[in-house]
């Protein structure tokens, strides 16, 4: 690597190479050392890394050095994320750039734009079937527009996060087209079987991601004369990471995007990267080795870049995605269990599952964080909670199925949502819908019902903002945007209820965000959320790496968490008032009020309390 670097860049690279190259070589030898040409392949890979580092713009290298000197920079309580589809939020990349002042107004420091690279023509799983990682989707702009956006975001103190779909490419990606044309090297980048013998053997233990609309994990492709592994939709072909050429090509692709100014990568479908007969081919040890090797490469070439694991797995399986002292992995991991447990708590008016999730949440390694959220573009998957839902002796499947029915609007529920196909036929269906509709705002018929719905919506965001994570807002939740049913009129989307929570940004509601009288729901939600964000920024006890203690002296429907020695957060998930036995005097961080002695929480109310009273 050093041989290809200009002299002025070598001092910066030497120290990182000394620390990370031995780890990288060990990991790659474990994955690919059996290949006869391993040494030549590794030398070629290292030369490629050197060239990509040399090509890294000076401004990004300066940011790398700044962040390498403060590796926990993203754990601050001042970090706030925002997630949106480009086409829904701004129309195109230039439209997103025009909304930067709004993001600054919210306090956003991290913007996750859902897939904006060139996607498959026709059906493309919302952009997750990528045809080219090196080009922007033409309908969303150009590569020059992306460069301009990353520059403007960086000047505003906002890091751009991009999806990087590791597991698969579209069937019209250059590799797939070459494979169909008879290119043996391209064919070897996929998992192709001449008949059903091996697919049938694998299928005995594999789950299904979309059992209703895309059953099975293999698709016949006449041009290849066989069956291609396709975990997700038939037009998304899984990559063969047992082939070292796949790893080196994808690593170089990620770094080219990083050199365009992308600072965070959401590594999509990480659990599926390695296949093993007799297993569900998820969370295999080699999948973690691949991620650890990518982390080592990033630490060498672009240490200002963050990797985020999209691993929607049970709490006990999350720590592996953050790595260890011997081999660091991702910087950030979604805490999907915490998110789903919050919704269970609302449906049951009981925090038992949430408490179990928090008890099972391990301490973070240095310079790593969870990602907390209320909603996202995907469904609420209940399977991640099976262990916690059964901890008190309950039937986990029955308990989670009740939550699924509740948020689909079952009798007696306030929610407006829809069930989603389950990855496990024996488990509860996932749930879709916007946060505002799921908490009851859409069906509210009176001022009292609207008030309770708004409290529920703020309650969930309060947990995400105070838990000790990097919190991410999903576009429209700050404006209490409700379900978008227009997807039913689009044949390519009608079979997928996830489009309920993928609306266009509502400019009319946005105009009402300060108007409490004319747009009570909008103004109330926006102003209350801004107050939470600002309160969080003022308390370093709410940083991702600050201590967290679950307090056991709360009623069953109340979640009580201490952050450090002076701050307590209280959340009432019940529709009835609840009392918490405080000792001494406290200041409410949200309204400045003084609490002296026991506190009665109104239905669905929350309080962030700091020990002691202000004058």
XYZ file of C-alpha atoms in Angstrom:
615
model
C 0.000 0.000 0.000
C 2.725 2.480 0.978
C 4.503 2.028 -2.343
C 1.705 3.742 -4.264
C 1.353 6.697 -1.870
C 2.852 10.145 -2.430
C 5.550 10.945 0.152
C 3.385 13.530 1.937
C 0.668 10.935 2.669
C 2.898 8.170 3.989
C 3.355 9.442 7.592
C -0.410 9.553 8.115
C -0.850 6.015 6.803
C 2.067 4.318 8.557
C 0.597 4.376 12.057
C -2.798 3.085 10.947
C -1.193 0.375 8.836
C 0.877 -0.772 11.789
C -2.240 -1.068 13.958
C -4.724 -2.480 11.473
C -2.871 -4.393 8.765
C -2.015 -7.418 10.954
C -5.682 -7.741 11.933
C -6.753 -7.395 8.305
C -4.274 -10.020 7.098
C -5.352 -12.458 9.820
C -9.027 -12.045 8.977
C -8.510 -12.360 5.238
C -6.267 -15.399 5.680
C -9.037 -17.018 7.714
C -11.554 -16.332 4.972
C -9.470 -16.858 1.832
C -6.082 -18.284 2.815
C -6.883 -21.647 1.229
C -6.926 -20.102 -2.257
C -3.760 -20.841 -4.212
C -3.319 -17.237 -5.339
C -4.076 -15.712 -1.927
C -0.763 -13.835 -1.596
C -1.058 -12.267 -5.036
C -4.699 -11.352 -4.397
C -3.814 -9.755 -1.062
C -0.991 -7.744 -2.601
C -3.374 -6.493 -5.274
C -5.942 -5.576 -2.628
C -3.394 -3.593 -0.596
C -2.241 -1.751 -3.704
C -5.868 -0.882 -4.441
C -6.292 0.484 -0.906
C -3.212 2.638 -1.343
C -4.530 4.087 -4.589
C -7.915 4.833 -3.026
C -6.264 6.555 -0.069
C -4.103 8.620 -2.408
C -7.255 9.640 -4.281
C -9.068 10.691 -1.112
C -9.777 14.454 -1.195
C -7.672 16.545 1.171
C -10.724 17.851 3.041
C -11.864 14.330 3.822
C -8.381 13.285 4.920
C -8.347 16.251 7.300
C -11.696 15.131 8.717
C -10.270 11.616 9.065
C -7.400 12.889 11.192
C -9.697 14.980 13.353
C -12.018 12.048 14.037
C -9.202 9.542 14.489
C -7.947 11.784 17.293
C -11.407 11.705 18.920
C -12.811 8.268 18.050
C -15.899 8.664 20.245
C -17.046 11.844 18.458
C -20.383 10.312 17.411
C -21.377 9.289 20.949
C -22.223 12.838 21.980
C -25.694 13.775 23.204
C -25.600 16.412 20.456
C -25.840 13.748 17.747
C -29.247 13.394 16.128
C -30.153 11.450 13.003
C -32.870 11.875 10.392
C -33.882 9.231 7.843
C -35.730 9.800 4.570
C -36.114 8.699 0.980
C -34.585 11.272 -1.377
C -37.616 11.316 -3.680
C -40.034 11.722 -0.770
C -38.091 14.330 1.180
C -36.713 16.579 -1.545
C -37.690 15.112 -4.919
C -34.028 14.722 -5.850
C -30.601 15.317 -4.329
C -30.722 19.030 -5.086
C -34.105 19.224 -3.347
C -32.615 17.541 -0.297
C -29.845 20.153 -0.282
C -32.484 22.865 -0.131
C -33.867 21.312 3.065
C -30.546 21.524 4.921
C -31.677 24.614 6.897
C -34.702 22.631 8.113
C -32.444 19.779 9.238
C -30.280 22.293 11.108
C -33.411 23.711 12.734
C -34.252 20.221 13.989
C -30.721 19.762 15.323
C -29.810 16.999 12.856
C -26.140 16.021 12.586
C -26.555 12.764 10.662
C -28.739 12.275 7.568
C -29.563 8.790 6.349
C -30.854 8.944 2.785
C -32.393 5.633 1.788
C -31.093 4.077 -1.470
C -30.186 6.702 -4.040
C -27.739 4.754 -6.207
C -28.819 3.470 -9.603
C -31.419 0.778 -9.069
C -32.824 -1.992 -11.190
C -35.249 -0.958 -13.916
C -38.809 -1.810 -12.889
C -39.321 -3.471 -9.513
C -36.335 -2.788 -7.292
C -37.387 -3.242 -3.630
C -37.501 0.483 -2.992
C -34.004 0.958 -4.420
C -32.403 -1.952 -2.544
C -31.790 -3.819 -5.820
C -28.725 -1.891 -6.996
C -27.579 -1.930 -10.623
C -24.568 0.340 -10.110
C -22.870 1.422 -6.902
C -20.887 4.028 -8.808
C -23.796 6.043 -10.203
C -26.688 7.984 -8.725
C -30.188 6.928 -9.754
C -30.856 9.238 -12.755
C -34.296 10.262 -11.469
C -32.612 11.541 -8.278
C -29.707 13.442 -9.812
C -26.144 12.987 -10.950
C -22.840 12.132 -9.346
C -22.019 15.851 -9.422
C -25.217 16.506 -7.454
C -24.109 13.949 -4.872
C -20.700 15.602 -4.576
C -22.352 18.987 -4.115
C -24.757 17.615 -1.489
C -22.044 15.977 0.604
C -20.049 19.210 0.501
C -23.010 21.302 1.656
C -23.933 18.803 4.377
C -20.383 18.681 5.685
C -20.296 22.486 5.859
C -23.528 22.330 7.896
C -22.064 19.777 10.313
C -24.207 16.927 8.974
C -22.766 13.517 8.066
C -24.393 11.743 5.120
C -25.293 8.084 5.609
C -25.864 5.870 2.571
C -27.158 2.346 2.331
C -24.507 -0.076 1.125
C -26.219 -3.297 0.122
C -23.612 -5.935 0.872
C -25.543 -9.140 0.368
C -26.847 -8.824 -3.181
C -27.006 -6.913 -6.436
C -29.763 -6.519 -9.004
C -30.101 -8.955 -11.864
C -29.202 -6.122 -14.256
C -25.975 -5.233 -12.420
C -22.909 -5.463 -14.686
C -21.782 -8.645 -12.931
C -25.152 -10.312 -13.442
C -25.325 -9.290 -17.100
C -21.815 -10.617 -17.685
C -22.680 -13.874 -15.942
C -25.741 -14.300 -18.154
C -23.531 -13.629 -21.184
C -21.244 -16.545 -20.224
C -18.421 -14.789 -18.314
C -17.094 -17.440 -15.915
C -15.450 -14.919 -13.557
C -18.703 -12.986 -13.256
C -20.697 -16.182 -12.723
C -18.365 -17.072 -9.835
C -19.461 -13.909 -8.035
C -22.876 -15.516 -7.448
C -24.090 -18.805 -5.978
C -25.321 -20.804 -8.972
C -26.425 -24.454 -8.874
C -27.084 -26.630 -11.953
C -30.148 -28.316 -10.465
C -32.312 -28.375 -7.339
C -30.191 -30.817 -5.327
C -28.213 -28.264 -3.313
C -30.974 -25.638 -3.157
C -33.339 -28.227 -1.708
C -30.753 -29.246 0.880
C -30.220 -25.637 1.900
C -33.943 -24.890 2.007
C -34.492 -27.455 4.780
C -33.078 -25.008 7.317
C -33.479 -21.595 5.661
C -36.096 -19.042 6.620
C -37.952 -16.889 4.126
C -37.888 -13.100 4.115
C -40.925 -12.576 1.869
C -42.825 -15.874 2.081
C -46.003 -14.517 0.504
C -44.698 -12.572 -2.487
C -41.246 -14.157 -2.982
C -41.241 -17.662 -1.476
C -38.059 -19.691 -1.423
C -34.431 -18.626 -1.598
C -33.474 -19.608 -5.147
C -34.569 -18.477 -8.586
C -34.167 -20.349 -11.915
C -32.224 -18.360 -14.515
C -32.278 -19.862 -18.005
C -29.276 -17.848 -19.194
C -27.180 -19.408 -16.417
C -28.571 -22.873 -16.827
C -29.280 -23.205 -13.141
C -30.610 -21.797 -9.887
C -29.272 -18.595 -8.323
C -29.405 -17.909 -4.593
C -31.788 -14.977 -4.019
C -32.597 -14.512 -0.323
C -34.868 -11.534 -0.895
C -36.653 -10.952 -4.222
C -35.867 -13.085 -7.312
C -34.236 -10.098 -9.007
C -31.757 -9.653 -6.101
C -28.909 -12.132 -6.531
C -26.852 -12.962 -3.439
C -23.119 -12.431 -3.748
C -20.678 -15.270 -3.172
C -18.398 -13.988 -0.420
C -16.471 -17.251 -0.447
C -14.952 -15.776 -3.613
C -12.211 -13.285 -2.610
C -12.837 -11.273 -5.770
C -16.264 -10.338 -4.394
C -14.809 -9.043 -1.145
C -12.081 -6.948 -2.770
C -14.484 -5.478 -5.321
C -17.079 -4.527 -2.707
C -14.455 -3.060 -0.378
C -13.137 -0.865 -3.197
C -16.692 0.143 -4.085
C -17.359 1.300 -0.515
C -14.161 3.353 -0.469
C -14.970 5.020 -3.787
C -18.274 6.145 -2.287
C -16.484 7.316 0.856
C -14.232 9.420 -1.367
C -17.370 11.139 -2.667
C -18.056 12.389 0.857
C -20.338 9.709 2.288
C -19.403 9.496 5.961
C -21.612 6.652 7.244
C -22.586 3.380 5.589
C -25.628 1.411 6.621
C -24.442 -2.093 5.798
C -27.635 -3.746 4.613
C -28.523 -7.421 5.174
C -25.275 -8.154 7.019
C -26.643 -11.270 8.724
C -26.920 -13.129 5.391
C -23.399 -12.771 4.003
C -22.154 -16.330 4.529
C -23.981 -19.539 3.611
C -23.652 -22.818 5.464
C -25.665 -25.969 4.857
C -27.623 -27.180 7.869
C -28.041 -23.670 9.299
C -30.319 -20.732 8.573
C -27.261 -19.104 6.924
C -27.568 -16.075 9.176
C -25.052 -14.598 11.616
C -22.366 -17.089 10.618
C -18.856 -16.472 12.018
C -17.548 -15.682 8.553
C -20.115 -12.908 8.144
C -18.558 -11.215 11.136
C -15.055 -11.773 9.748
C -16.124 -10.015 6.532
C -17.433 -7.033 8.484
C -14.331 -6.949 10.675
C -12.126 -6.934 7.579
C -14.149 -4.059 6.117
C -13.742 -2.186 9.400
C -9.976 -2.688 9.329
C -9.872 -1.349 5.770
C -11.927 1.698 6.726
C -9.715 2.322 9.751
C -6.679 2.349 7.457
C -7.988 4.336 4.512
C -10.849 6.482 5.835
C -10.979 6.496 9.652
C -13.532 9.314 9.677
C -16.116 6.951 8.169
C -18.605 5.009 10.293
C -20.056 1.553 9.597
C -23.576 0.758 10.788
C -24.870 -2.812 10.962
C -28.393 -3.391 9.711
C -28.737 -6.589 11.716
C -32.322 -7.035 12.899
C -31.503 -9.807 15.336
C -32.314 -10.656 18.972
C -30.555 -8.639 21.665
C -28.191 -11.477 22.544
C -26.849 -11.501 18.957
C -26.268 -7.755 18.707
C -22.893 -7.423 20.497
C -21.121 -9.509 17.872
C -21.810 -6.790 15.293
C -19.769 -4.303 17.326
C -16.747 -6.602 17.425
C -14.168 -7.073 20.163
C -10.796 -5.779 21.280
C -9.147 -8.266 18.901
C -11.153 -7.175 15.859
C -13.464 -4.199 15.798
C -16.558 -4.513 13.652
C -19.260 -1.886 13.153
C -19.375 1.433 14.969
C -23.173 1.406 15.228
C -25.812 -1.324 15.517
C -29.592 -0.927 15.332
C -31.285 -1.686 18.645
C -34.402 -3.114 17.005
C -35.343 -4.983 20.179
C -35.679 -1.737 22.110
C -37.809 -0.243 19.339
C -40.149 -3.228 19.131
C -40.380 -3.496 22.936
C -41.630 0.087 23.135
C -44.546 -0.795 20.888
C -45.282 -3.936 22.931
C -45.317 -1.785 26.066
C -47.939 0.491 24.510
C -50.128 -2.427 23.446
C -49.931 -4.098 26.891
C -49.635 -0.957 29.032
C -46.842 -2.858 30.724
C -43.071 -2.378 30.498
C -42.049 -5.943 31.329
C -40.638 -6.736 27.880
C -38.867 -3.368 27.707
C -37.231 -3.953 31.061
C -36.062 -7.388 29.966
C -34.576 -5.903 26.791
C -32.719 -3.262 28.794
C -31.472 -5.872 31.283
C -30.166 -7.915 28.340
C -28.518 -4.953 26.620
C -24.771 -5.379 27.150
C -22.280 -2.637 27.848
C -20.872 -1.068 24.705
C -17.244 -1.449 23.665
C -15.283 1.823 23.383
C -16.259 4.130 20.502
C -19.434 2.255 19.597
C -23.122 2.928 20.023
C -26.593 1.568 19.556
C -28.949 3.276 17.141
C -32.362 4.005 18.653
C -35.500 4.785 16.684
C -39.298 4.718 16.788
C -40.136 3.880 13.178
C -38.292 3.339 9.921
C -39.033 2.422 6.310
C -39.339 -1.265 7.283
C -41.854 -3.203 9.338
C -41.774 -3.678 13.098
C -40.428 -7.214 13.345
C -41.597 -8.955 16.499
C -39.372 -12.042 16.233
C -36.427 -10.239 17.839
C -38.378 -10.203 21.128
C -39.153 -13.899 21.477
C -36.692 -14.453 24.335
C -37.792 -11.370 26.276
C -41.495 -12.049 25.684
C -41.083 -15.524 27.191
C -38.926 -14.442 30.152
C -41.872 -14.279 32.565
C -43.223 -17.660 31.463
C -45.558 -16.292 28.787
C -46.127 -17.960 25.438
C -43.927 -15.667 23.333
C -45.659 -16.389 20.033
C -49.106 -15.712 21.467
C -47.926 -12.566 23.232
C -46.274 -11.090 20.159
C -49.177 -12.120 17.938
C -51.448 -10.054 20.185
C -49.199 -7.047 19.640
C -49.285 -7.652 15.891
C -53.097 -7.769 15.885
C -53.290 -4.699 18.123
C -51.315 -2.555 15.691
C -53.311 -3.880 12.765
C -56.328 -2.239 14.402
C -57.918 -5.219 16.145
C -61.122 -4.623 18.070
C -60.501 -2.324 21.026
C -57.272 -0.923 19.543
C -56.635 2.725 18.772
C -54.052 1.858 16.093
C -54.297 2.075 12.307
C -51.765 -0.265 10.732
C -51.326 -3.419 8.694
C -49.777 -6.840 9.189
C -46.710 -7.801 7.187
C -45.463 -11.177 6.088
C -43.413 -12.922 8.727
C -39.952 -14.380 8.284
C -41.079 -17.252 10.506
C -44.408 -18.998 9.836
C -44.667 -19.860 13.526
C -44.182 -16.288 14.736
C -46.192 -13.076 14.748
C -46.574 -11.107 11.547
C -44.635 -7.853 11.371
C -46.494 -4.548 11.642
C -46.516 -1.556 9.322
C -47.810 1.970 9.625
C -46.590 5.449 10.451
C -45.861 6.176 14.094
C -48.691 8.718 14.297
C -51.247 6.247 12.944
C -50.015 3.393 15.126
C -50.358 5.476 18.308
C -53.975 6.332 17.445
C -53.849 9.801 15.916
C -55.492 8.713 12.671
C -58.503 7.172 14.425
C -58.826 9.781 17.181
C -62.343 11.171 17.215
C -62.139 13.616 20.109
C -59.755 16.104 21.657
C -59.080 13.668 24.497
C -58.180 10.836 22.115
C -55.909 13.141 20.124
C -54.201 14.266 23.315
C -53.511 10.686 24.388
C -52.239 9.766 20.917
C -49.830 12.707 20.938
C -48.538 11.698 24.356
C -47.903 8.148 23.127
C -46.003 9.477 20.128
C -43.828 11.718 22.276
C -43.332 8.962 24.849
C -41.706 6.644 22.318
C -39.481 9.415 20.998
C -38.525 10.287 24.560
C -37.257 6.739 25.096
C -35.253 6.803 21.852
C -33.711 10.174 22.701
C -32.766 9.353 26.295
C -31.834 5.649 26.236
C -28.149 6.111 25.439
C -27.762 5.704 21.685
C -27.616 7.625 18.448
C -31.330 8.479 17.989
C -32.725 8.727 14.460
C -35.991 10.413 13.522
C -37.934 8.977 10.605
C -39.114 11.555 8.086
C -42.539 12.929 8.924
C -42.723 11.683 12.494
C -41.733 15.148 13.696
C -44.849 16.466 11.918
C -47.129 13.621 13.092
C -47.630 12.502 9.479
C -50.121 9.639 9.163
C -50.416 6.567 6.934
C -50.175 6.991 3.175
C -52.697 4.673 1.515
C -51.910 5.804 -2.041
C -49.569 2.815 -2.438
C -52.665 0.653 -2.965
C -53.198 2.390 -6.305
C -49.718 1.430 -7.541
C -49.615 -2.231 -8.700
C -45.871 -2.525 -8.072
C -46.359 -1.500 -4.420
C -49.841 -2.720 -3.535
C -48.629 -6.090 -2.236
C -46.198 -4.477 0.220
C -47.778 -2.677 3.180
C -44.425 -1.105 4.121
C -45.377 1.672 1.726
C -47.855 2.848 4.369
C -44.949 4.559 6.118
C -43.211 5.833 2.976
C -45.163 9.038 2.200
C -44.157 12.216 0.437
C -42.988 14.939 2.791
C -46.060 17.023 3.606
C -45.155 20.635 2.900
C -48.529 21.857 4.147
C -47.890 20.293 7.551
C -44.335 21.615 7.503
C -45.710 25.144 7.110
C -47.797 24.549 10.258
C -44.948 23.404 12.494
C -44.994 26.621 14.556
C -48.760 27.135 14.443
C -50.237 25.508 17.546
C -53.730 26.854 16.879
C -54.249 26.017 13.190
C -52.363 22.718 13.223
C -52.612 21.436 16.752
C -51.234 17.967 16.019
C -48.399 19.236 13.851
C -47.355 22.178 15.990
C -47.705 20.238 19.228
C -45.580 17.360 17.977
C -42.916 19.524 16.366
C -42.521 21.931 19.263
C -42.524 19.145 21.850
C -39.940 17.147 19.930
C -37.692 20.176 19.524
C -37.929 20.703 23.290
C -36.819 17.095 23.872
C -33.903 17.425 21.453
C -32.716 20.650 23.060
C -33.031 19.230 26.566
C -30.993 16.209 25.514
C -28.214 18.362 24.076
C -27.761 20.063 27.455
C -27.117 16.887 29.455
C -24.016 14.796 28.870
C -25.620 12.124 31.077
C -27.726 11.359 27.973
C -24.727 10.669 25.745
C -24.518 7.210 24.197
C -21.660 6.107 26.436
C -22.982 7.543 29.725
C -23.952 4.982 32.402
C -27.458 3.533 32.324
C -29.244 1.789 35.218
C -32.699 0.203 35.084
C -34.610 1.138 38.241
C -36.742 -1.621 39.732
C -38.924 0.446 42.062
C -41.420 1.573 39.413
C -44.988 0.306 38.798
C -45.263 -2.313 36.048
C -46.447 0.233 33.503
C -43.652 2.708 34.223
C -40.146 2.529 32.793
C -37.612 4.168 35.102
C -33.997 4.537 33.976
C -31.159 6.378 35.685
C -28.568 8.031 33.452
C -25.496 8.635 35.526
C -25.867 9.713 39.155
C -28.069 12.806 38.792
C -30.587 12.118 36.018
C -33.684 9.868 35.971
C -36.042 9.324 33.048
C -39.600 8.165 33.753
C -42.132 6.936 31.169
C -45.733 5.955 31.906
C -46.948 3.468 29.276
C -50.376 3.267 30.911
C -53.623 5.066 30.187
C -53.981 5.630 33.947
C -51.970 7.898 36.280
C -49.011 6.220 38.011
C -46.943 7.247 41.031
C -43.163 6.950 41.299
C -41.529 7.163 44.777
C -38.915 9.902 44.371
C -36.717 11.025 47.262
C -35.607 14.648 47.583
C -35.936 17.570 45.203
C -35.625 17.291 41.433
C -35.764 19.651 38.483
C -37.797 18.621 35.429
C -35.447 19.055 32.460
C -38.367 19.476 30.062
C -40.340 22.271 31.712
C -38.125 23.513 34.538
C -40.644 22.536 37.217
C -39.610 21.429 40.696
C -40.573 17.985 41.968
C -40.290 17.357 45.694
C -41.143 13.814 46.803
C -43.307 11.245 45.020
C -44.290 12.107 41.453
C -47.612 11.221 39.818
C -47.239 10.683 36.082
C -50.274 11.461 33.936
C -51.371 8.837 31.353
C -48.585 8.316 28.782
C -46.519 11.100 30.354
C -42.745 11.274 30.715
C -40.343 13.245 32.876
C -36.590 13.741 32.660
C -35.532 14.705 36.173
C -32.228 16.093 37.403
C -31.350 15.806 41.074
C -31.485 19.116 42.891
C -33.483 22.265 42.201
C -32.696 25.401 40.279
C -33.153 28.765 41.898
